[in-house]
JSON list of N, CA and C in Angstrom, two decimals:
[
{"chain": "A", "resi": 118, "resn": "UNK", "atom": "N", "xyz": [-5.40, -14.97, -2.68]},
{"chain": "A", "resi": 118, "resn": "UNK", "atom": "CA", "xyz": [-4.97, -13.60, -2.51]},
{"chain": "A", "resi": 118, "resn": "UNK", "atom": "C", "xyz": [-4.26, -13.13, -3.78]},
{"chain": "A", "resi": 119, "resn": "UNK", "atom": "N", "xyz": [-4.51, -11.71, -4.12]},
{"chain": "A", "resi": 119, "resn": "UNK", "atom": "CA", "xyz": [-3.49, -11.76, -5.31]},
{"chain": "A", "resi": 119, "resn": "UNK", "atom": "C", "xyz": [-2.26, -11.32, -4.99]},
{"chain": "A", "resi": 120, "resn": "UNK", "atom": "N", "xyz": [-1.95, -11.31, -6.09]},
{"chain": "A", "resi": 120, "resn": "UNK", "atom": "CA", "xyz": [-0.37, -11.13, -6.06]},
{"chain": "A", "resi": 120, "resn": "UNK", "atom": "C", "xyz": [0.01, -9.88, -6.84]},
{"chain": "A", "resi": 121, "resn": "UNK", "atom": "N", "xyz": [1.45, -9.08, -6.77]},
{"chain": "A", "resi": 121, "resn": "UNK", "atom": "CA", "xyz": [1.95, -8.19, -7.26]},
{"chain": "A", "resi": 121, "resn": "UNK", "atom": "C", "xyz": [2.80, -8.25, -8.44]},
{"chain": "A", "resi": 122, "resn": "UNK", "atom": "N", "xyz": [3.20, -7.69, -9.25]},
{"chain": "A", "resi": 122, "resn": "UNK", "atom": "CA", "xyz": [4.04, -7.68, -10.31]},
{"chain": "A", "resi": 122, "resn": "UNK", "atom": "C", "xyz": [5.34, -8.63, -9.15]},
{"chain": "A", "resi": 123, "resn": "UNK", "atom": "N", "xyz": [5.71, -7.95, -8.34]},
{"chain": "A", "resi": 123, "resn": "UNK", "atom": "CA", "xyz": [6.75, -8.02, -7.47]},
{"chain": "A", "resi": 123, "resn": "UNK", "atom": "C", "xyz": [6.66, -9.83, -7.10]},
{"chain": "A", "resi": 124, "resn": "UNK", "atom": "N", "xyz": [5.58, -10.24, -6.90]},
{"chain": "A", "resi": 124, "resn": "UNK", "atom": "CA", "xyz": [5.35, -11.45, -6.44]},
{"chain": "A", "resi": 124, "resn": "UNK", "atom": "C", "xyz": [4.84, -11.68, -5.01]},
{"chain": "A", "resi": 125, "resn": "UNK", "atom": "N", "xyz": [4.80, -10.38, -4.23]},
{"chain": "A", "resi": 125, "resn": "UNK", "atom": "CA", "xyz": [4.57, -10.23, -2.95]},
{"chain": "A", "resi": 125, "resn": "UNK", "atom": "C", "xyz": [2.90, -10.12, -2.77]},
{"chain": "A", "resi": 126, "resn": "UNK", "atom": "N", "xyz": [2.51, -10.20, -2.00]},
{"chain": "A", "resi": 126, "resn": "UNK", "atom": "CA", "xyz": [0.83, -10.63, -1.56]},
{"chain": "A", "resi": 126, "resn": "UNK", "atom": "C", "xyz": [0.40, -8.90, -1.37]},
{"chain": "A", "resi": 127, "resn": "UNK", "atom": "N", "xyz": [-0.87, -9.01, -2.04]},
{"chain": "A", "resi": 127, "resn": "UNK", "atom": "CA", "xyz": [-1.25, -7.75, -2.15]},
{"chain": "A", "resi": 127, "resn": "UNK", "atom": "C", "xyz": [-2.26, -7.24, -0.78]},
{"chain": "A", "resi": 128, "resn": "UNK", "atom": "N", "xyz": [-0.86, -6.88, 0.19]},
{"chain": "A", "resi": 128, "resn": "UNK", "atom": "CA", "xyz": [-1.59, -6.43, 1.48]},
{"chain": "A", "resi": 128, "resn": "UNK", "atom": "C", "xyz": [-0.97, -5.41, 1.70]},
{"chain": "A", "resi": 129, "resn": "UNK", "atom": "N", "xyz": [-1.65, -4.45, 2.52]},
{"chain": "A", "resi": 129, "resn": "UNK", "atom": "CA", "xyz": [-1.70, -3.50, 3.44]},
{"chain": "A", "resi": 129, "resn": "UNK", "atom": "C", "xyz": [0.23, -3.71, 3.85]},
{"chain": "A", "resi": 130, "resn": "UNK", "atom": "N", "xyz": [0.57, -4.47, 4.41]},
{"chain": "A", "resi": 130, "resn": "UNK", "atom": "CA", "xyz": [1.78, -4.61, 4.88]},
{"chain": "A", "resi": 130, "resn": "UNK", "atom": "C", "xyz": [2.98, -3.77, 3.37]},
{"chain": "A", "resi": 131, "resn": "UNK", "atom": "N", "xyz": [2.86, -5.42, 2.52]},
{"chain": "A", "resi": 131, "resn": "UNK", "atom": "CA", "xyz": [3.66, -4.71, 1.30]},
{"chain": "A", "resi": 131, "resn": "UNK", "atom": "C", "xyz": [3.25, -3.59, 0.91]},
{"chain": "A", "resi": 132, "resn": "UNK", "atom": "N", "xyz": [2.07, -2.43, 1.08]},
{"chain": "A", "resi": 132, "resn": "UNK", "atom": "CA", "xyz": [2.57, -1.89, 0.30]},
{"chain": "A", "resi": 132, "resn": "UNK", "atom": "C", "xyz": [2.84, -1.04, 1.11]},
{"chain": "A", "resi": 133, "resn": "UNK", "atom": "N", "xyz": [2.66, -0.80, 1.99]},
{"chain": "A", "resi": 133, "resn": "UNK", "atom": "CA", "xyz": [3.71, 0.08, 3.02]},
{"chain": "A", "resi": 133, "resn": "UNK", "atom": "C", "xyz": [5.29, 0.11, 3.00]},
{"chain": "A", "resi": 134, "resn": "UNK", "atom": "N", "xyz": [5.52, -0.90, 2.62]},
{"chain": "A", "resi": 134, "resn": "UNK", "atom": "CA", "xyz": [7.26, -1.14, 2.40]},
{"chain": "A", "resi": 134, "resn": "UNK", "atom": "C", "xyz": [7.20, -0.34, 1.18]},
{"chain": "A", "resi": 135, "resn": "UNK", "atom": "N", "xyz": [6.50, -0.65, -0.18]},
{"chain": "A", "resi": 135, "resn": "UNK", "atom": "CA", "xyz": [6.69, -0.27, -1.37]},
{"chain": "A", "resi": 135, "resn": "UNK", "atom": "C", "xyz": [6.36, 1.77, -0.94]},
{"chain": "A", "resi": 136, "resn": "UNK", "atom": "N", "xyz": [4.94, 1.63, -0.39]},
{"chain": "A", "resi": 136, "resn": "UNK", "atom": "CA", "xyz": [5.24, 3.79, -0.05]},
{"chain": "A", "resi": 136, "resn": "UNK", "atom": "C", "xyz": [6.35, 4.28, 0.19]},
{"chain": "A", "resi": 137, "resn": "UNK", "atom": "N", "xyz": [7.00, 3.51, 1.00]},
{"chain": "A", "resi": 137, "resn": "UNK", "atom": "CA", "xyz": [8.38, 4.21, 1.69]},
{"chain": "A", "resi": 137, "resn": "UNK", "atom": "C", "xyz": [9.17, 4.62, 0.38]},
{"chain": "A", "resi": 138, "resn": "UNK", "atom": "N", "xyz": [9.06, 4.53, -0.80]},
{"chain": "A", "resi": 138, "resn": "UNK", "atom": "CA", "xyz": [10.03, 4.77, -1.59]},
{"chain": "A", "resi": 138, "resn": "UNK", "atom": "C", "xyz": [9.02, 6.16, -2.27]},
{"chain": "A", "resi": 139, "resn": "UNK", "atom": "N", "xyz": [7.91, 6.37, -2.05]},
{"chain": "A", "resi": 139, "resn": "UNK", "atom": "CA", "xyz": [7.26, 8.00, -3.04]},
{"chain": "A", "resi": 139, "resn": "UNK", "atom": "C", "xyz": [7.05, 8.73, -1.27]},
{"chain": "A", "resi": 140, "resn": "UNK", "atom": "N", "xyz": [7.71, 8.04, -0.47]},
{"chain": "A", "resi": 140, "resn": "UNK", "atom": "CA", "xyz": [7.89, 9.53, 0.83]},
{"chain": "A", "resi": 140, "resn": "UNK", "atom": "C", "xyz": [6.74, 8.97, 1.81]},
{"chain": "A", "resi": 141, "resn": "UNK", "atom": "N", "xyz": [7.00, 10.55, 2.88]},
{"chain": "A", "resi": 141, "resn": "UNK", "atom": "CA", "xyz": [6.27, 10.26, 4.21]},
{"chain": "A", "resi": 141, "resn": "UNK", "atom": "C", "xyz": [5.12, 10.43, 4.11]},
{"chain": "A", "resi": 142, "resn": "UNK", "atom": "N", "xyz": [4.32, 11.09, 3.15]},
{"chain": "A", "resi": 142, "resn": "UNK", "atom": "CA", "xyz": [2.71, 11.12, 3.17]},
{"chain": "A", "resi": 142, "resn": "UNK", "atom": "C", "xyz": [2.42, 9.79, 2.37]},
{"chain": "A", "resi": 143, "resn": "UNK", "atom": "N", "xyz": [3.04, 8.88, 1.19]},
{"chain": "A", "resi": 143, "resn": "UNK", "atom": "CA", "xyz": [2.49, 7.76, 1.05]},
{"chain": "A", "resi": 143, "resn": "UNK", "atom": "C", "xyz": [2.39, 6.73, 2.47]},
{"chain": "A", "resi": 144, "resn": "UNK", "atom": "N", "xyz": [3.32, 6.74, 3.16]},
{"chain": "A", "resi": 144, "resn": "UNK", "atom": "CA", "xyz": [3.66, 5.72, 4.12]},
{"chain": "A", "resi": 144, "resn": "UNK", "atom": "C", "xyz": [2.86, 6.38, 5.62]},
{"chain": "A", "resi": 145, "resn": "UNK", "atom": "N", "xyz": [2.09, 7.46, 5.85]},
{"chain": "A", "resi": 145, "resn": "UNK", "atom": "CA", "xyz": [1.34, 8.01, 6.66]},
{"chain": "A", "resi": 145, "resn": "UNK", "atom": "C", "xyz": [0.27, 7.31, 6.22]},
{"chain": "A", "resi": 146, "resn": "UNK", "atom": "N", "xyz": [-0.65, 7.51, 4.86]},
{"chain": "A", "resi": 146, "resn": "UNK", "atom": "CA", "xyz": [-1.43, 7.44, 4.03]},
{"chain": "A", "resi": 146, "resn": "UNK", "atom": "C", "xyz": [-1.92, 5.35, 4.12]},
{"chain": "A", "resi": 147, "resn": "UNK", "atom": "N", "xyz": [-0.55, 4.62, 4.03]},
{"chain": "A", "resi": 147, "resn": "UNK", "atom": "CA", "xyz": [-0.92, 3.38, 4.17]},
{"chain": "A", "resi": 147, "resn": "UNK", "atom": "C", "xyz": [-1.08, 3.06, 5.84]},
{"chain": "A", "resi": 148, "resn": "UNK", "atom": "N", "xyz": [-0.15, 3.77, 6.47]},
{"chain": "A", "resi": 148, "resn": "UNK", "atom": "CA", "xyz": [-0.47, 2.94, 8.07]},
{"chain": "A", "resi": 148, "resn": "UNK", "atom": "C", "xyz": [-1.93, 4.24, 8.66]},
{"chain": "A", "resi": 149, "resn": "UNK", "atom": "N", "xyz": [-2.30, 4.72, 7.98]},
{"chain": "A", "resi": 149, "resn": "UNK", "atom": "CA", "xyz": [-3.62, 5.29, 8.54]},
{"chain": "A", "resi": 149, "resn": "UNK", "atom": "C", "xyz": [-4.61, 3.95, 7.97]},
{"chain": "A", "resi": 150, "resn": "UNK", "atom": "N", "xyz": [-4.45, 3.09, 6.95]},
{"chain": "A", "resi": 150, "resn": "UNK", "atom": "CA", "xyz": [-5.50, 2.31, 6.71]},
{"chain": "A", "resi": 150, "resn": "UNK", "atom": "C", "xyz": [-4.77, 0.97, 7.56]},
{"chain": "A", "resi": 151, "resn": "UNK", "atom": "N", "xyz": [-3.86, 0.94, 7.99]},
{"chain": "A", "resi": 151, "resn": "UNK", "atom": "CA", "xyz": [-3.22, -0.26, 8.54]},
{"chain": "A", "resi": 151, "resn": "UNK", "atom": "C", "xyz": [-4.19, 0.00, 10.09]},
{"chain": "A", "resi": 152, "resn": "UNK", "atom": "N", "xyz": [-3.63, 1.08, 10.95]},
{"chain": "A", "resi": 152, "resn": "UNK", "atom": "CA", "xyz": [-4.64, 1.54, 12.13]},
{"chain": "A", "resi": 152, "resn": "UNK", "atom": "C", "xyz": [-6.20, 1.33, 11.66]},
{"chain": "A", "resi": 153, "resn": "UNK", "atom": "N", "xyz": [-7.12, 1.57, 10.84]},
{"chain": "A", "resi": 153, "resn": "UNK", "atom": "CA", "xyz": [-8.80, 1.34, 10.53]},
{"chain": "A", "resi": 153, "resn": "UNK", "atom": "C", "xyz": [-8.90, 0.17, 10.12]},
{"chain": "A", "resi": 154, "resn": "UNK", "atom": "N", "xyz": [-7.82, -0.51, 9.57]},
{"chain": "A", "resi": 154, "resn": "UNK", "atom": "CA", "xyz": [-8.57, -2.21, 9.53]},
{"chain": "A", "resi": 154, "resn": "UNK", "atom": "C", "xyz": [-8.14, -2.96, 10.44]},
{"chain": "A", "resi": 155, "resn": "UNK", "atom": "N", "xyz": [-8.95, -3.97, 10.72]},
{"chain": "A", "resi": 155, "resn": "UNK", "atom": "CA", "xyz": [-9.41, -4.85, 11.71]},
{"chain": "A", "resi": 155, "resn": "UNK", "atom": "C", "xyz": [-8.38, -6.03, 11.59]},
{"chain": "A", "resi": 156, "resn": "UNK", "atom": "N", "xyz": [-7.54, -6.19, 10.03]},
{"chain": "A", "resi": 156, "resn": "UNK", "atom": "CA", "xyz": [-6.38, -7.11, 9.63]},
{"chain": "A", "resi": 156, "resn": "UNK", "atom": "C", "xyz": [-5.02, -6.60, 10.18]},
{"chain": "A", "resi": 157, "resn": "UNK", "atom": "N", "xyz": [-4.80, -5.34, 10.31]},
{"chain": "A", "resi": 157, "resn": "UNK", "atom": "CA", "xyz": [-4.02, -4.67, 9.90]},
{"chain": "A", "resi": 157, "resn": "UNK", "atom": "C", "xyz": [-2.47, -4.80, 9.04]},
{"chain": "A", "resi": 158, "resn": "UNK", "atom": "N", "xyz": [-1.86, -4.95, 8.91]},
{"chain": "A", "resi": 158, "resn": "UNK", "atom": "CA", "xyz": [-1.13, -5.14, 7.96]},
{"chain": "A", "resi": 158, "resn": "UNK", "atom": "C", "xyz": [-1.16, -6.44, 7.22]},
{"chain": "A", "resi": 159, "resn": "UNK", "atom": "N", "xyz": [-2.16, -7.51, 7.34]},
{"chain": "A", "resi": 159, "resn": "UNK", "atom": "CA", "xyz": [-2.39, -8.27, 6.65]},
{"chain": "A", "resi": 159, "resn": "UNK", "atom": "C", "xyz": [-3.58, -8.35, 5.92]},
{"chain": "A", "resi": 160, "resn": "UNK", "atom": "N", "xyz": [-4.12, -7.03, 5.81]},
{"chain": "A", "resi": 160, "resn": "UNK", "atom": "CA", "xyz": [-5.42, -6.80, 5.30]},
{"chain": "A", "resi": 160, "resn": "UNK", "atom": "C", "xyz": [-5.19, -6.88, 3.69]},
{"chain": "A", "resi": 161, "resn": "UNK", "atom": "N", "xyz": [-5.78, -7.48, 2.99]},
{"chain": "A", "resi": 161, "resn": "UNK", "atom": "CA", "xyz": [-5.56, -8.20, 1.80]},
{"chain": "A", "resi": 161, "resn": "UNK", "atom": "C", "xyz": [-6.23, -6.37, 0.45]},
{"chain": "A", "resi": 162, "resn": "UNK", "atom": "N", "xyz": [-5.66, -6.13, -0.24]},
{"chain": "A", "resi": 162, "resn": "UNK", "atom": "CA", "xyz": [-5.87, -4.69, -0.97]},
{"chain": "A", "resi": 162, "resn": "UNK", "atom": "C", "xyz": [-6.29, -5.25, -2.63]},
{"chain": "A", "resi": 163, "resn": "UNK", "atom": "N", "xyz": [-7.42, -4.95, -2.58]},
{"chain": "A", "resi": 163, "resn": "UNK", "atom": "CA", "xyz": [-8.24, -5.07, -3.86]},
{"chain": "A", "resi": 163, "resn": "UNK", "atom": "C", "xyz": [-8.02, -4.41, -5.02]},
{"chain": "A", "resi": 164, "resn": "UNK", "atom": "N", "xyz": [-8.08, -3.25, -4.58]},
{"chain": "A", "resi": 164, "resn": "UNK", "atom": "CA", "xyz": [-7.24, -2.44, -5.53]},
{"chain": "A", "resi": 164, "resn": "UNK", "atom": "C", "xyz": [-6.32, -2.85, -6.56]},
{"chain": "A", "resi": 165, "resn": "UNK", "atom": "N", "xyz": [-6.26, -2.30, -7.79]},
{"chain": "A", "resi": 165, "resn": "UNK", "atom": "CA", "xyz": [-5.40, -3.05, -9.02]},
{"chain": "A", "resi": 165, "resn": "UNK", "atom": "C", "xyz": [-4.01, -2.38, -8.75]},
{"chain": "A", "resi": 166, "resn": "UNK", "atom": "N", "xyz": [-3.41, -2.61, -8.54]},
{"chain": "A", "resi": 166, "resn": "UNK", "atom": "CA", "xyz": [-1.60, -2.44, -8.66]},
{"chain": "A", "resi": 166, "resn": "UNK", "atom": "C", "xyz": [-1.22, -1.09, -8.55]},
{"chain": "A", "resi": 167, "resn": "UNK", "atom": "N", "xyz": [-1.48, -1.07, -10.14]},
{"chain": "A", "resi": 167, "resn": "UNK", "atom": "CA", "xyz": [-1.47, 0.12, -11.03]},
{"chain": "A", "resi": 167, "resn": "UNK", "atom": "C", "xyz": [-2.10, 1.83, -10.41]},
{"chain": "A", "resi": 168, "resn": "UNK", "atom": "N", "xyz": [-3.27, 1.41, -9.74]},
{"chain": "A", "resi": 168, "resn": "UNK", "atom": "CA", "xyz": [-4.10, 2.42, -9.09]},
{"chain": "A", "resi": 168, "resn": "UNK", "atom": "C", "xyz": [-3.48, 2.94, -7.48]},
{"chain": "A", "resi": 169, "resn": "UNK", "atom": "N", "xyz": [-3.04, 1.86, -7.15]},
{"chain": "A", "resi": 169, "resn": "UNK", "atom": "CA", "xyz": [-1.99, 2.09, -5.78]},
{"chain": "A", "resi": 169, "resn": "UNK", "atom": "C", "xyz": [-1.20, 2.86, -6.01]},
{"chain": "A", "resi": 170, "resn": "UNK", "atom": "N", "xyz": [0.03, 2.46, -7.23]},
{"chain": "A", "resi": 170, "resn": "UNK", "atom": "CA", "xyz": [1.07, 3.15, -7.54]},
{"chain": "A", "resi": 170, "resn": "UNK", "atom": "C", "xyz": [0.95, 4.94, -7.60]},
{"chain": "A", "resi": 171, "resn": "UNK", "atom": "N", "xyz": [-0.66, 5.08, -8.84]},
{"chain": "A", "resi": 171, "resn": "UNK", "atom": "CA", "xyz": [-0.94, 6.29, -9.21]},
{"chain": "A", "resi": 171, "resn": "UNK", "atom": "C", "xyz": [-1.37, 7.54, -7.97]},
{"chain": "A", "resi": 172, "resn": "UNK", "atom": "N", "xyz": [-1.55, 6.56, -6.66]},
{"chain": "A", "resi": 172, "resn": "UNK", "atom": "CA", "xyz": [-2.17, 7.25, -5.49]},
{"chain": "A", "resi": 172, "resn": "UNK", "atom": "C", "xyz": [-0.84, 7.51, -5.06]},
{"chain": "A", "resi": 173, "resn": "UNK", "atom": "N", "xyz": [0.20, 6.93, -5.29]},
{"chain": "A", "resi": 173, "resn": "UNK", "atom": "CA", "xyz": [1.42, 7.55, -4.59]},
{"chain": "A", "resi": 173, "resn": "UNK", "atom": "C", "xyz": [2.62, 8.04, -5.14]},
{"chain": "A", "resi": 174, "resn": "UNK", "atom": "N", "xyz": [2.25, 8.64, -6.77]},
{"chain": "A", "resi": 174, "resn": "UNK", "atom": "CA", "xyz": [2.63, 9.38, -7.19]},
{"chain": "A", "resi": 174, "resn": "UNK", "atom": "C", "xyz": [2.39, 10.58, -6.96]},
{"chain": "A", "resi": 175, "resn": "UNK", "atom": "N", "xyz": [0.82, 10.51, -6.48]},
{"chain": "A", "resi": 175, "resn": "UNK", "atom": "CA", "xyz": [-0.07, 12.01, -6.41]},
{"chain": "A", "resi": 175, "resn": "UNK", "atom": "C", "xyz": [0.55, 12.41, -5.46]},
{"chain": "A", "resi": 176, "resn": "UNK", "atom": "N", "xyz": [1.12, 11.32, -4.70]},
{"chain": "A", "resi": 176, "resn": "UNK", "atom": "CA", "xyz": [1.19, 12.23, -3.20]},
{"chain": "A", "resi": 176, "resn": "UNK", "atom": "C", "xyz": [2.64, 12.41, -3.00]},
{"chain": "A", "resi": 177, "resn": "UNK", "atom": "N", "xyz": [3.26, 12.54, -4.04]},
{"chain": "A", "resi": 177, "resn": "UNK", "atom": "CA", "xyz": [4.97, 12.96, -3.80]},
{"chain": "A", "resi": 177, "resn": "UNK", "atom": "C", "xyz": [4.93, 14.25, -3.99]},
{"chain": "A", "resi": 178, "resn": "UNK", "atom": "N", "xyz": [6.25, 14.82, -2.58]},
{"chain": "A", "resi": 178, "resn": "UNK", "atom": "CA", "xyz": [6.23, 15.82, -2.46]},
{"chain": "A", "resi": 178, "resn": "UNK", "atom": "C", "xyz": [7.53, 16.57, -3.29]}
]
């Protein structure tokens, strides 16, 4: 599994903890994919780091 700058496992779970800090549409935004996968908060996120972060910049209000 990879891992984060942070050291934490790059799932669905962490980064829901990490949204909570760019607001309520990042942290809507992750538990809407937490509800559609079949892992749910242990669903492992492919996605590069960096590209997560930039999705929840976009979405600060």
């Amino acid at each position: 599994m990879h891992k984060l700058s942070t050291g934490d496992s790059s799932t669905l779970g962490t980064y829901k903890k990490l949204a909570s800090v760019f607001g309520d549409k990042a942290v809507k935004f992750i538990q809407k994919k937490i509800d559609e996968s079949p892992n749910g908060e242990n669903e492992e996120v492919i996605a590069p780091e960096s590209q997560m972060i930039q999705i929840f910049v976009s979405m600060l209000e």
